[in-house]
Coordinates of C-alpha atoms in Angstrom, one line a residue:
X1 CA 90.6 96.5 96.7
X2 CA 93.4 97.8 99.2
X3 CA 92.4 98.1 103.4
X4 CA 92.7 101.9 102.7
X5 CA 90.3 102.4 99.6
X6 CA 88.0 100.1 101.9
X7 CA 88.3 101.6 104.8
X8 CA 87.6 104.9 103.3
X9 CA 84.6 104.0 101.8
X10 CA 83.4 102.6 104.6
X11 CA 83.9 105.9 106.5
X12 CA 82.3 107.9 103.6
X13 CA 79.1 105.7 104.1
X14 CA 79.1 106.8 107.6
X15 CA 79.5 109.9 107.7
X16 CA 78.6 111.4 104.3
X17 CA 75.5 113.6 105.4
X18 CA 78.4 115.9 107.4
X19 CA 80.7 115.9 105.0
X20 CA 78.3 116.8 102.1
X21 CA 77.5 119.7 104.3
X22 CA 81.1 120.4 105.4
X23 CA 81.4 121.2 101.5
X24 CA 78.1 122.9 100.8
X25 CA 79.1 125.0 104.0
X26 CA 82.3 126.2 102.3
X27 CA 81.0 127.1 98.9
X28 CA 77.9 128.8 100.0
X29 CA 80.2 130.9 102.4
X30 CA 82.2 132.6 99.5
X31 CA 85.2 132.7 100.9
X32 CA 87.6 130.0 99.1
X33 CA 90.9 130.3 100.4
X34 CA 92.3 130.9 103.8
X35 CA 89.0 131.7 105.0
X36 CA 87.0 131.0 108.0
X37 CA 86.7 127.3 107.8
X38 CA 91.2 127.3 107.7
X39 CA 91.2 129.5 110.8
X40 CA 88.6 128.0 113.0
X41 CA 90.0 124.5 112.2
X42 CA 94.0 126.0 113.5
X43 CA 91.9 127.2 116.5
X44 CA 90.8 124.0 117.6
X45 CA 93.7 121.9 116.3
X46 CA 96.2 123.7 118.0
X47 CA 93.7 123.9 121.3
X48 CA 93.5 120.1 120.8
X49 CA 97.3 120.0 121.4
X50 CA 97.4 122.5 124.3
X51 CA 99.6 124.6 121.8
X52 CA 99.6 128.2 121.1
X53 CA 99.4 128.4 117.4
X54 CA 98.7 125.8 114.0
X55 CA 99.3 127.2 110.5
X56 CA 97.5 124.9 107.9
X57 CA 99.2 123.8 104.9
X58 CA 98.8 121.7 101.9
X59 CA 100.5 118.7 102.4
X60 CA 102.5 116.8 105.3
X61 CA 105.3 116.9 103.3
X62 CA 105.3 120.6 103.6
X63 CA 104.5 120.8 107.2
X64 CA 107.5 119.8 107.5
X65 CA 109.2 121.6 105.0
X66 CA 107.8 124.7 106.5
X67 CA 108.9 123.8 109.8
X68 CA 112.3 123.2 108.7
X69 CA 112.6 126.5 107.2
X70 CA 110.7 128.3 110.5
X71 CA 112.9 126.8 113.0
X72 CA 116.1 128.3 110.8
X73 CA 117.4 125.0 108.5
X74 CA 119.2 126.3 106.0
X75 CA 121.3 124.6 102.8
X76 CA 124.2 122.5 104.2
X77 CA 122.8 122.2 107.6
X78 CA 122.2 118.5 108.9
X79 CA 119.1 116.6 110.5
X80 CA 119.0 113.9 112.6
X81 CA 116.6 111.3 112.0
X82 CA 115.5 108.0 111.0
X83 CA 116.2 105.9 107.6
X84 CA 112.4 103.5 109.4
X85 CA 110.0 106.1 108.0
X86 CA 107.6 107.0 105.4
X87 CA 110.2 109.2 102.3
X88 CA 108.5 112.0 102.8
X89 CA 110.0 112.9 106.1
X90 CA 113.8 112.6 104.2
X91 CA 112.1 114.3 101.2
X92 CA 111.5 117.6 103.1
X93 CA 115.1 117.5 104.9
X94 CA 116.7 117.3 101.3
X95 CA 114.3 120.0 99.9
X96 CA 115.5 122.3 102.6
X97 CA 119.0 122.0 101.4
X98 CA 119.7 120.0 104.1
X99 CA 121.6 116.6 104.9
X100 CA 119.4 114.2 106.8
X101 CA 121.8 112.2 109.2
X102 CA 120.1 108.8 110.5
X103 CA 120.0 106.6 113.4
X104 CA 119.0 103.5 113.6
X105 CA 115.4 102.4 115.4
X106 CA 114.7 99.9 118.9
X107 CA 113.9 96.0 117.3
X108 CA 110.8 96.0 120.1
X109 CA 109.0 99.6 119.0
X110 CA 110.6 100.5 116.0
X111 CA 110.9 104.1 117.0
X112 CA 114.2 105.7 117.3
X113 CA 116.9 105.1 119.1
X114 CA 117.6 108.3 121.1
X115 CA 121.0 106.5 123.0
X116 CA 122.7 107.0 119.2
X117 CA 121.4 110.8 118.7
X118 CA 124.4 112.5 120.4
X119 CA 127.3 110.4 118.4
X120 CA 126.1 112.1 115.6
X121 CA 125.5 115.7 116.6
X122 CA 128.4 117.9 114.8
X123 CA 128.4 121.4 114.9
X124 CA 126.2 121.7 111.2
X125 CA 123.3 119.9 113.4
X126 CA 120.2 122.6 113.2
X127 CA 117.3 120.3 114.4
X128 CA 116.2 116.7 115.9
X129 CA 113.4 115.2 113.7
X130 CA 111.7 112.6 115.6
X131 CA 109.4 110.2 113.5
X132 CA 106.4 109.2 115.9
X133 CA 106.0 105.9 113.8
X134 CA 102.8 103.5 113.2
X135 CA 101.2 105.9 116.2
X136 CA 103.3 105.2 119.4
X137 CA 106.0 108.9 120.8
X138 CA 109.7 108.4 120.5
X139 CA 111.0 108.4 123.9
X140 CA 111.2 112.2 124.3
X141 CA 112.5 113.2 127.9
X142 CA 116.4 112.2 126.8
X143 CA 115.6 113.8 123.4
X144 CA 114.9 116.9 124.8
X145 CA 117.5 116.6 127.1
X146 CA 120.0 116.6 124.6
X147 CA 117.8 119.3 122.7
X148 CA 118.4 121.6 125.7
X149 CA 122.3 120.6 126.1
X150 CA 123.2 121.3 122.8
X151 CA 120.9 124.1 121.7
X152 CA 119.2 122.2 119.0
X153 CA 115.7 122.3 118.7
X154 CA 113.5 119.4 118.5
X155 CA 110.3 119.2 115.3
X156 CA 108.0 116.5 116.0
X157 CA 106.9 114.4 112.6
X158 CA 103.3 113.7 113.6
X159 CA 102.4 112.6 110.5
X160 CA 101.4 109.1 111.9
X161 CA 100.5 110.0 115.8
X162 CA 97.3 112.1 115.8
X163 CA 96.3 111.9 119.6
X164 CA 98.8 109.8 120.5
X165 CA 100.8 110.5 123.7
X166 CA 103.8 109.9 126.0
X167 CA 103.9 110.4 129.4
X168 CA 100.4 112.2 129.3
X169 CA 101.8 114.9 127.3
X170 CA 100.2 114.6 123.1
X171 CA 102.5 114.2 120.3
X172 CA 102.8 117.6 118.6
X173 CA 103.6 119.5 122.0
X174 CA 107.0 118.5 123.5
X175 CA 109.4 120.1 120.3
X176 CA 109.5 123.5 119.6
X177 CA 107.2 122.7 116.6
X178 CA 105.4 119.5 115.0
X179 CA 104.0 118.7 111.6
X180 CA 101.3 116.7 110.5
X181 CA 99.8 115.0 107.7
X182 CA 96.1 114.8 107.3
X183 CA 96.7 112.2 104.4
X184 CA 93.5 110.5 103.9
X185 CA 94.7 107.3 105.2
X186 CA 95.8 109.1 108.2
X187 CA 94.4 108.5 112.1
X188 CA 92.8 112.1 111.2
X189 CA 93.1 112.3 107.7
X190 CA 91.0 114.7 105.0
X191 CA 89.1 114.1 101.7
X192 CA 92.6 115.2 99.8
X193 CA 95.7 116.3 100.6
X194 CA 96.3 118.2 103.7
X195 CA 98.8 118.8 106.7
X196 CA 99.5 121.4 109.7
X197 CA 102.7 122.9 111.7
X198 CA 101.7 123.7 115.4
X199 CA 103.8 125.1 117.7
X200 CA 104.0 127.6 121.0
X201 CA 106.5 129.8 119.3
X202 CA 105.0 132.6 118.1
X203 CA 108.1 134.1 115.7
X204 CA 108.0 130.5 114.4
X205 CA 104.0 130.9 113.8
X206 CA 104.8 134.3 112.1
X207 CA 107.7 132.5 110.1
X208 CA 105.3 129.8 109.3
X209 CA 102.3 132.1 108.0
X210 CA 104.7 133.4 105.9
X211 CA 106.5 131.1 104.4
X212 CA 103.2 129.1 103.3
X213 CA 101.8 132.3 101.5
X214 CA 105.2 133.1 99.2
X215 CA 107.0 134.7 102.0
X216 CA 104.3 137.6 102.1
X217 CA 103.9 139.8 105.5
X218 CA 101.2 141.7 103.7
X219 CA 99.3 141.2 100.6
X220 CA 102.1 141.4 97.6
X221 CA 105.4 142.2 99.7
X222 CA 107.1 139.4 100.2
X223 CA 109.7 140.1 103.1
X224 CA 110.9 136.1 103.1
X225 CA 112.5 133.7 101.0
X226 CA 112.1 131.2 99.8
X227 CA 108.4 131.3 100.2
X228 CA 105.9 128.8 99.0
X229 CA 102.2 128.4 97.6
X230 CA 101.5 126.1 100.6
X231 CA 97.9 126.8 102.0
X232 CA 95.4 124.6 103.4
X233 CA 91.9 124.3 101.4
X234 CA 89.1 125.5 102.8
X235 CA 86.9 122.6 102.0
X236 CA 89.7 120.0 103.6
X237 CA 89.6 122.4 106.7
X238 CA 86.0 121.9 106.8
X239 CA 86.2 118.7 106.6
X240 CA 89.0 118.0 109.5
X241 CA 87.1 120.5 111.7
X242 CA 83.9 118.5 111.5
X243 CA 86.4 115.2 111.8
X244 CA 88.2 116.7 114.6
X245 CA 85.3 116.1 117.1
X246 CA 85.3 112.5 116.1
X247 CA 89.3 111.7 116.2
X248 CA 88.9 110.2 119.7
X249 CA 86.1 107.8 119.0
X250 CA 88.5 106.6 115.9
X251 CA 91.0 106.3 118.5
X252 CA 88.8 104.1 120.4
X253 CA 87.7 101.6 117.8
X254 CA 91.7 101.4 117.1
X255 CA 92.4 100.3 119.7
X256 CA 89.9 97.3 120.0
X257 CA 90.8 96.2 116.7
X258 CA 94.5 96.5 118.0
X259 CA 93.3 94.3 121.3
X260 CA 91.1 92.2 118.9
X261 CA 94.5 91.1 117.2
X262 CA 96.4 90.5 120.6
X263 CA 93.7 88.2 121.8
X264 CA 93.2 86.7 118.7
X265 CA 96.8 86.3 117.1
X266 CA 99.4 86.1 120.7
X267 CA 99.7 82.1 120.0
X268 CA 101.2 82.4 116.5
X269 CA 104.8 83.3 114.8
X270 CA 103.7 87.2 114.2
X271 CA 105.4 89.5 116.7
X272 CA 102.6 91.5 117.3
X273 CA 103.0 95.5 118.0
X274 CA 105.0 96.4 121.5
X275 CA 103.7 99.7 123.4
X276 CA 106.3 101.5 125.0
X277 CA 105.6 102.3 128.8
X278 CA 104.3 105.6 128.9
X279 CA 103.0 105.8 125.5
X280 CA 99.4 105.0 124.7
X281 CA 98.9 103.8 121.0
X282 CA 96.6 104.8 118.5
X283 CA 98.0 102.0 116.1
X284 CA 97.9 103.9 112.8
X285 CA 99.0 100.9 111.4
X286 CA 98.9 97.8 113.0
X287 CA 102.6 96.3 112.3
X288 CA 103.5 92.9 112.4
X289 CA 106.3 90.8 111.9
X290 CA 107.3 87.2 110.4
X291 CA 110.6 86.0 109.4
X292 CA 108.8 84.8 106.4
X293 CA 106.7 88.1 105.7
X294 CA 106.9 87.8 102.0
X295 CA 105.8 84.3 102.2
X296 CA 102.4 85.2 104.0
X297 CA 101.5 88.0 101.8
X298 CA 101.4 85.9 98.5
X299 CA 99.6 83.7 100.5
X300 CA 96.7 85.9 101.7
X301 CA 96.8 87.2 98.0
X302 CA 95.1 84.0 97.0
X303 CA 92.4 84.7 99.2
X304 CA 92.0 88.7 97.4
X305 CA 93.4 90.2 100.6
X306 CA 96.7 92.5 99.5
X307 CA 98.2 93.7 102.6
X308 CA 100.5 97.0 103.2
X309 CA 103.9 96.7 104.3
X310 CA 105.2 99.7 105.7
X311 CA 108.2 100.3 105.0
X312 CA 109.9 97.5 102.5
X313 CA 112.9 99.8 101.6
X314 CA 114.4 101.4 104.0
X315 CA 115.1 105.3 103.1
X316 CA 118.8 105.6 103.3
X317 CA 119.2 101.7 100.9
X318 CA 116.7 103.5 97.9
X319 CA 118.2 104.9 94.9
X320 CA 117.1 108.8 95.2
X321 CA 119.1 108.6 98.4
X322 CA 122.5 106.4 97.8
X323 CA 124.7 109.8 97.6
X324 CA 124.1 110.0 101.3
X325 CA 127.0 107.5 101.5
X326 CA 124.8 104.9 104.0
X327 CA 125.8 101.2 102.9
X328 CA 124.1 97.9 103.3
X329 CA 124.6 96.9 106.9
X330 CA 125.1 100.6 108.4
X331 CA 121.8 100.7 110.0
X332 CA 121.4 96.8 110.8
X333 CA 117.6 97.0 112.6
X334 CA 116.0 99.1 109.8
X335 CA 117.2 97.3 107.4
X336 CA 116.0 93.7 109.6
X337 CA 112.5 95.2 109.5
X338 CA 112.4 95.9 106.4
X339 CA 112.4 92.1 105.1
X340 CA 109.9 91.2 108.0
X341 CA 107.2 93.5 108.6
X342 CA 103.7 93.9 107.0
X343 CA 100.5 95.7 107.9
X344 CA 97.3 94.3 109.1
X345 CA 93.9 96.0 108.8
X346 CA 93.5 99.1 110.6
X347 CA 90.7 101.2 110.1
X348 CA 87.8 102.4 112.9
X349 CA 84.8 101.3 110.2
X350 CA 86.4 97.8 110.3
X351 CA 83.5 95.8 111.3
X352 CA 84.3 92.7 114.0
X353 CA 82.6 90.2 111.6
X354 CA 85.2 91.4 108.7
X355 CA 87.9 91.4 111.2
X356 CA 87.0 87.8 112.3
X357 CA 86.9 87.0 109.2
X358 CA 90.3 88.1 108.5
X359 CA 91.9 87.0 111.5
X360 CA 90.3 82.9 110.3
X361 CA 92.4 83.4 106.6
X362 CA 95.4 84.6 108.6
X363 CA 95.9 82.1 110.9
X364 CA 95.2 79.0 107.8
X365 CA 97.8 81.0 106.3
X366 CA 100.2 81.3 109.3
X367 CA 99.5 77.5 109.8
X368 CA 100.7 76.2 106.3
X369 CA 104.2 77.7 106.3

């Protein structure tokens, strides 16, 4: 069984009286779609961010889409961005129409390397897509610096950084707009798929509202296209609502598995998980690395534990994306990471004695190689 269909579980045992009645709320209420449960939960996600405005939608992937589309990407525009991230971010950019343009990420953080944004901007650049990785901010002041020179505006890929923040200020507020993914592996993640764009803006809320409900101002007259059939489910809302008042206890317990590891795993060969100054981590994923990554996971295999590497190709070296014209070599730190990092388990319902437990295999694996 995978850390994630564990962890899960685990979760379900806990809280399953509240989420049984999460559901039983929604279908006694009557209301199915875009109902109360969708716009109390935008209420107090976009509150939660200090934001003006959050338009549920079905899927992360689409959050992003959306958000594209809101903030005015057209066909044949271009995207700056990163080839270190989950496909899905690269997936929306080409659905758009548009050509994603990457940079390559910092070997201590893995986030990306602002420094190499402006080399790329040409005059088809329509937005700066910022991946916050593994649940640590890009470093966003020179981003947005260059945002403001150039006119471009900035959309924050949350996907992996629910209550993570830089500076003090929480990923999801310091673009003009931000998507999320409420994946149910995710730091806030729901019982299916799910995802949200939140933003001050409100013509890009407007935009937003619209485009998730087939470009409709008003029941049956669409006034914008292309629209979509993108809504958030009531039952999922329900569920992150009632979730939502618990995301910063599972952003505790995070981060005391994360210090469990440091403590635990600093006199070994794994470079363990760097925190950029000013950020404050909510480890998502806990990402390590060893030269002989591949070497360690058949190992722990032996002992049933089957670990997650995130990411093993990078985006811009798979197949779907070789027309981009991105050769072997062009992005030289992804493509290092790639061969060397894996996952550890990350989950709040992780238990010490199970972590203990998994920290003892790891290190008689570590210690055979």
């Amino acid at each position: 069984m995978s850390q994630y269909v564990w962890g899960y579980l685990q979760e379900y045992e806990d809280e399953r009286d509240d989420l049984l009645d999460a559901v039983d709320s929604v279908f006694r209420s009557g209301s199915l779609i875009l109902g109360p449960s969708v716009r109390r939960f935008e209420e107090e996600f976009a509150g939660y961010h200090g934001v003006a405005h959050c338009a549920g939608v079905d899927n992360g992937t689409n959050a992003i889409v959306l958000g594209l589309q809101a903030l005015g990407v057209k066909p044949g525009d271009e995207v700056i961005t990163v080839s270190n991230t989950a496909a899905p971010t690269v997936v929306a950019i080409d659905a758009v129409g548009a050509t994603p343009v990457f940079v390559d990420v910092h070997e201590d953080d893995y986030l990306m390397d602002v420094s190499q944004v402006e080399a790329v901007i040409t005059e088809r650049t329509r937005c700066l897509l910022p991946v916050h990785l593994y649940g640590q901010c890009v470093d966003m002041a020179p981003l947005r610096a260059l945002s403001a020179k150039h006119g471009i505006p900035i959309l924050e890929d949350c996907a992996q950084a629910h209550g993570s923040r830089h500076h003090g200020e929480i990923a999801g507020s310091m673009g003009l707009a931000a998507a999320f993914s409420f994946y149910p592996t995710k730091v806030l993640g729901a019982y299916g798929d799910g995802g949200a764009t939140i933003t001050s803006d409100a013509g890009v809320d407007a935009a937003l509202r619209r485009l998730r409900y087939y470009g409709m101002e008003s029941v049956y007259h669409v006034v914008e296209t292309p629209g979509h059939n993108s809504r958030l489910d009531e039952v999922q809302a329900e569920i992150l609502r009632r979730k939502l008042r618990r995301l910063d206890a599972y952003v505790a317990r995070r981060r005391e598995i994360a210090q469990h590891y440091r403590e635990a795993l600093s006199d070994t060969e794994l470079v363990l998980p760097a925190t950029t100054p000013g950020n404050e981590h909510v480890y998502y994923v806990h990402v390590v690395r060893h030269p002989e990554r591949d070497k360690v996971l058949e190992a722990l295999k032996t002992h049933d534990i089957f670990l997650n590497v995130s990411y093993p190709w990078p985006v811009h070296r798979q197949k779907g994306f070789l027309h981009l014209g991105y050769q072997q070599g062009s992005l030289p730190v992804t493509e290092k990471l790639a061969d060397e990092i894996f996952s550890l388990p990350m989950y709040p319902s992780l238990s010490d004695s199970e972590l203990d437990k998994f920290i003892d295999t790891l290190r008689d694996v570590l210690a055979t190689l």
